[in-house]
């Protein structure tokens, strides 16, 4: 992906002015989104930085402390993120000794995969997860737990900047103002309560293409809504818009199929908009 000088100039304040950068994605199963994350990490988070993934928090901590290889660390991710693109990002970060950690409350590794002294805690957290999943407020519980895990990591790395890579749903500035199924107080909102005015959220969106659902099935999409911010991708492979450049009446699409009700102008400090995207390379199911 090539960038014009214009894009780089826009990125300077978005990626350098704050300690915490939330970099989202509208769909997990897109190759270009993870490639861009690697590009941003290489450009802005190569020194005194931590990379935060939507991956099993304890599993990623174990991988970090025991210096596991990049391929081994993929088992901490949901299947949809066990991709060649994620592997490339992990490999680069590990080669530079950049901590790669997770904040997700969904356990991915079995209890017996951990050392004996870790196992009682792991079992309690697994039991808590299953209780939450069977309840009515699972998604609210998950974002709260992710935010708590993130806040704990800031204490462990008080001098580091953080690139926090989650779905767009989790990085919204006003997710709690959305309507119906998309209404959710996000990780960013909880985090802002503890660390006000220290974060930016940058979404990734796409106008059309092919992608994978979380169950790894392939689907095609094309957004035609005339008010959609995705239609502002112009002729370039992708476009970066700051919040100031996004029209007041614009909207965005969750997972390409569900129209959001709060304008992206008020949800994110910036949006990368891709003209067309493609599915990632799954290397472990």
XYZ file of C-alpha atoms in Angstrom:
285
model
C 0.000 0.000 0.000
C 1.542 3.248 -1.137
C 0.886 6.551 0.563
C 0.943 10.068 -0.704
C 2.625 12.810 1.276
C -0.886 14.085 1.994
C -1.811 10.922 3.926
C 1.409 10.996 5.909
C 0.815 14.600 6.929
C -2.678 13.701 8.149
C -1.314 10.752 10.087
C 1.231 12.821 11.994
C -1.216 14.317 14.536
C -3.469 11.249 14.598
C -0.716 8.807 15.485
C 1.848 10.943 17.316
C -0.141 13.332 19.469
C -1.615 10.801 21.909
C -0.178 8.021 24.065
C -2.989 5.557 23.308
C -4.146 4.864 19.756
C -7.165 2.648 19.156
C -6.997 1.288 15.606
C -10.187 -0.501 14.610
C -11.631 -2.558 11.777
C -15.203 -2.891 10.551
C -14.766 -6.617 9.816
C -12.220 -8.970 11.381
C -11.790 -11.041 8.219
C -10.017 -8.515 5.977
C -6.413 -8.773 4.813
C -5.810 -5.076 4.166
C -6.831 -4.019 7.672
C -4.092 -6.077 9.353
C -1.556 -5.042 6.719
C -2.298 -1.402 7.526
C -1.922 -2.104 11.249
C 1.562 -3.458 10.584
C 2.374 -0.409 8.470
C 1.227 1.938 11.254
C 3.134 -0.039 13.908
C 6.342 0.086 11.844
C 5.983 3.798 11.287
C 4.842 5.031 14.692
C 5.248 2.280 17.312
C 8.719 0.866 16.833
C 10.243 2.371 19.990
C 8.998 2.356 23.616
C 5.688 0.875 22.516
C 3.355 -2.014 23.277
C 1.039 -3.688 20.771
C -2.348 -4.683 22.184
C -4.459 -7.286 20.381
C -8.034 -8.539 20.603
C -6.641 -11.810 21.937
C -6.749 -13.894 25.136
C -5.227 -11.650 27.813
C -3.678 -14.375 29.960
C -2.622 -16.416 26.945
C -0.775 -13.472 25.431
C 0.841 -12.685 28.778
C 2.032 -16.302 29.018
C 3.377 -16.126 25.441
C 5.217 -12.899 26.223
C 6.741 -14.094 29.484
C 7.805 -17.439 28.001
C 9.031 -15.861 24.751
C 6.892 -18.047 22.504
C 7.296 -17.853 18.738
C 4.862 -15.846 16.644
C 3.219 -18.985 15.288
C 2.628 -20.300 18.824
C 1.031 -17.028 19.860
C -1.688 -17.408 17.236
C -3.461 -19.909 19.488
C -4.390 -16.943 21.718
C -6.437 -15.399 18.890
C -9.924 -16.200 17.613
C -9.845 -18.318 14.458
C -10.693 -15.355 12.235
C -7.461 -13.592 13.315
C -5.149 -16.599 12.994
C -3.883 -15.344 9.676
C -0.691 -14.845 7.739
C -1.186 -11.116 8.134
C -1.376 -11.371 11.951
C 1.648 -13.660 11.919
C 3.612 -11.091 9.908
C 2.752 -8.361 12.415
C 3.685 -10.527 15.406
C 6.938 -11.632 13.760
C 7.992 -8.048 13.103
C 7.153 -6.914 16.650
C 8.885 -9.863 18.334
C 12.001 -9.241 16.217
C 12.142 -5.732 17.687
C 11.379 -6.964 21.230
C 8.108 -5.029 21.290
C 5.682 -6.525 23.833
C 2.650 -8.104 22.172
C -0.188 -8.475 24.657
C -3.927 -9.096 24.674
C -6.913 -7.737 26.564
C -9.747 -10.057 25.541
C -11.679 -11.819 28.320
C -12.520 -14.789 26.100
C -10.128 -17.658 26.969
C -8.561 -19.374 23.956
C -6.100 -21.757 25.608
C -6.994 -24.686 27.828
C -6.293 -24.419 31.553
C -3.782 -27.282 31.342
C -1.737 -25.337 28.771
C -0.600 -23.019 31.579
C 1.944 -23.715 34.351
C 0.480 -25.308 37.474
C 0.687 -22.076 39.470
C -1.407 -20.260 36.830
C -4.130 -22.885 36.586
C -6.378 -21.962 39.566
C -6.652 -18.376 38.315
C -7.251 -19.587 34.780
C -10.019 -21.894 35.911
C -11.749 -19.083 37.831
C -11.551 -16.772 34.817
C -12.852 -19.498 32.505
C -15.778 -20.142 34.874
C -16.538 -16.404 34.976
C -16.498 -16.255 31.178
C -18.990 -19.111 30.808
C -21.294 -17.548 33.392
C -21.167 -14.229 31.558
C -21.720 -15.838 28.160
C -24.920 -17.493 29.383
C -26.309 -14.180 30.651
C -28.081 -11.279 28.966
C -25.245 -8.781 29.283
C -22.315 -10.719 27.873
C -21.179 -8.035 25.430
C -21.256 -5.311 28.080
C -19.322 -7.601 30.443
C -16.719 -8.286 27.770
C -16.006 -4.626 26.939
C -15.765 -3.748 30.616
C -13.332 -6.603 31.217
C -11.247 -5.647 28.189
C -11.060 -2.082 29.454
C -9.992 -3.284 32.903
C -7.300 -5.466 31.349
C -6.066 -2.530 29.297
C -5.940 -0.231 32.319
C -3.898 -2.848 34.184
C -1.392 -2.977 31.323
C -0.888 0.782 31.453
C 0.399 0.320 34.997
C 2.857 -2.331 33.837
C 4.133 -0.061 31.031
C 3.806 3.496 32.389
C 6.309 5.011 29.928
C 5.142 3.233 26.778
C 2.782 4.237 24.003
C 0.170 1.671 23.022
C -1.359 0.660 19.709
C -4.658 -1.001 20.633
C -6.093 -3.087 17.799
C -9.766 -4.009 18.191
C -12.978 -4.151 16.176
C -14.517 -0.736 15.474
C -17.327 -1.656 17.871
C -14.871 -1.559 20.799
C -13.133 1.733 19.980
C -16.103 4.079 19.568
C -16.120 7.338 21.474
C -19.902 7.179 21.927
C -20.880 3.555 21.470
C -23.293 3.859 24.374
C -25.359 6.309 22.260
C -25.911 3.823 19.426
C -29.379 2.330 18.948
C -30.630 -1.244 19.365
C -28.156 -4.107 18.938
C -25.169 -1.821 18.349
C -25.609 0.073 21.623
C -22.590 -0.764 23.749
C -20.346 1.224 26.053
C -17.028 0.593 24.381
C -13.565 -0.194 25.669
C -12.571 3.328 24.598
C -15.393 4.869 26.646
C -14.461 2.936 29.781
C -10.808 3.733 29.211
C -11.571 7.419 28.756
C -13.104 7.442 32.239
C -9.704 6.437 33.655
C -7.413 8.243 31.190
C -9.312 11.246 29.814
C -8.062 13.032 26.697
C -5.127 10.674 26.146
C -6.533 8.566 23.289
C -7.536 8.692 19.656
C -9.708 6.186 17.809
C -9.140 5.521 14.113
C -11.580 3.229 12.320
C -10.970 1.106 9.243
C -13.848 0.845 6.763
C -14.351 -0.461 3.231
C -16.712 0.344 0.368
C -16.741 -3.094 -1.256
C -14.940 -6.394 -1.577
C -14.726 -9.891 -0.134
C -14.169 -10.828 3.492
C -14.615 -13.642 5.978
C -17.289 -13.909 8.639
C -16.073 -14.941 12.093
C -16.989 -18.544 11.238
C -14.574 -18.268 8.255
C -17.253 -18.324 5.560
C -16.609 -16.041 2.606
C -18.963 -13.199 1.698
C -19.035 -10.315 -0.760
C -20.355 -6.840 -0.035
C -20.820 -3.429 -1.600
C -22.059 -0.411 0.339
C -24.238 1.911 -1.742
C -25.869 4.069 0.937
C -25.455 7.659 -0.375
C -24.788 8.922 3.160
C -22.158 6.296 3.854
C -18.692 7.521 4.731
C -17.425 4.405 2.951
C -18.344 6.032 -0.370
C -15.765 8.749 0.290
C -12.940 6.356 -0.611
C -12.405 8.279 -3.864
C -10.157 6.779 -6.546
C -7.246 5.825 -4.296
C -6.790 2.331 -2.823
C -7.596 3.923 0.500
C -8.249 7.363 1.917
C -7.641 8.819 5.361
C -10.192 11.293 6.652
C -9.925 13.137 9.938
C -13.098 13.748 11.935
C -13.117 17.360 10.741
C -13.310 16.164 7.128
C -16.226 13.779 7.667
C -19.642 15.250 6.782
C -22.000 15.777 9.716
C -24.747 13.649 8.165
C -22.587 10.676 7.196
C -23.002 7.187 8.568
C -20.922 3.989 8.667
C -21.696 0.281 8.402
C -21.003 -2.360 11.043
C -19.630 -5.556 9.461
C -20.732 -4.055 6.102
C -24.393 -5.009 6.702
C -25.705 -3.035 9.692
C -26.172 0.726 9.498
C -24.880 2.669 12.492
C -26.889 5.526 13.961
C -24.173 7.834 15.308
C -22.111 9.569 12.650
C -18.472 8.419 12.420
C -17.567 12.084 12.793
C -18.555 11.725 16.462
C -17.304 8.163 16.952
C -13.717 8.391 15.704
C -10.933 10.939 15.370
C -10.184 9.513 11.927
C -11.211 6.868 9.395
C -9.190 4.901 6.886
C -11.558 4.053 4.023
C -10.589 1.316 1.575
C -11.986 1.202 -1.934
C -11.894 -2.606 -2.081
C -10.719 -5.319 0.320
C -9.965 -9.026 0.279
C -10.049 -11.932 2.759
C -6.967 -12.801 4.819
C -4.915 -15.982 4.522
C -6.040 -18.336 7.296
C -3.097 -20.417 8.506
C -4.636 -22.093 11.546
C -8.244 -23.028 12.154
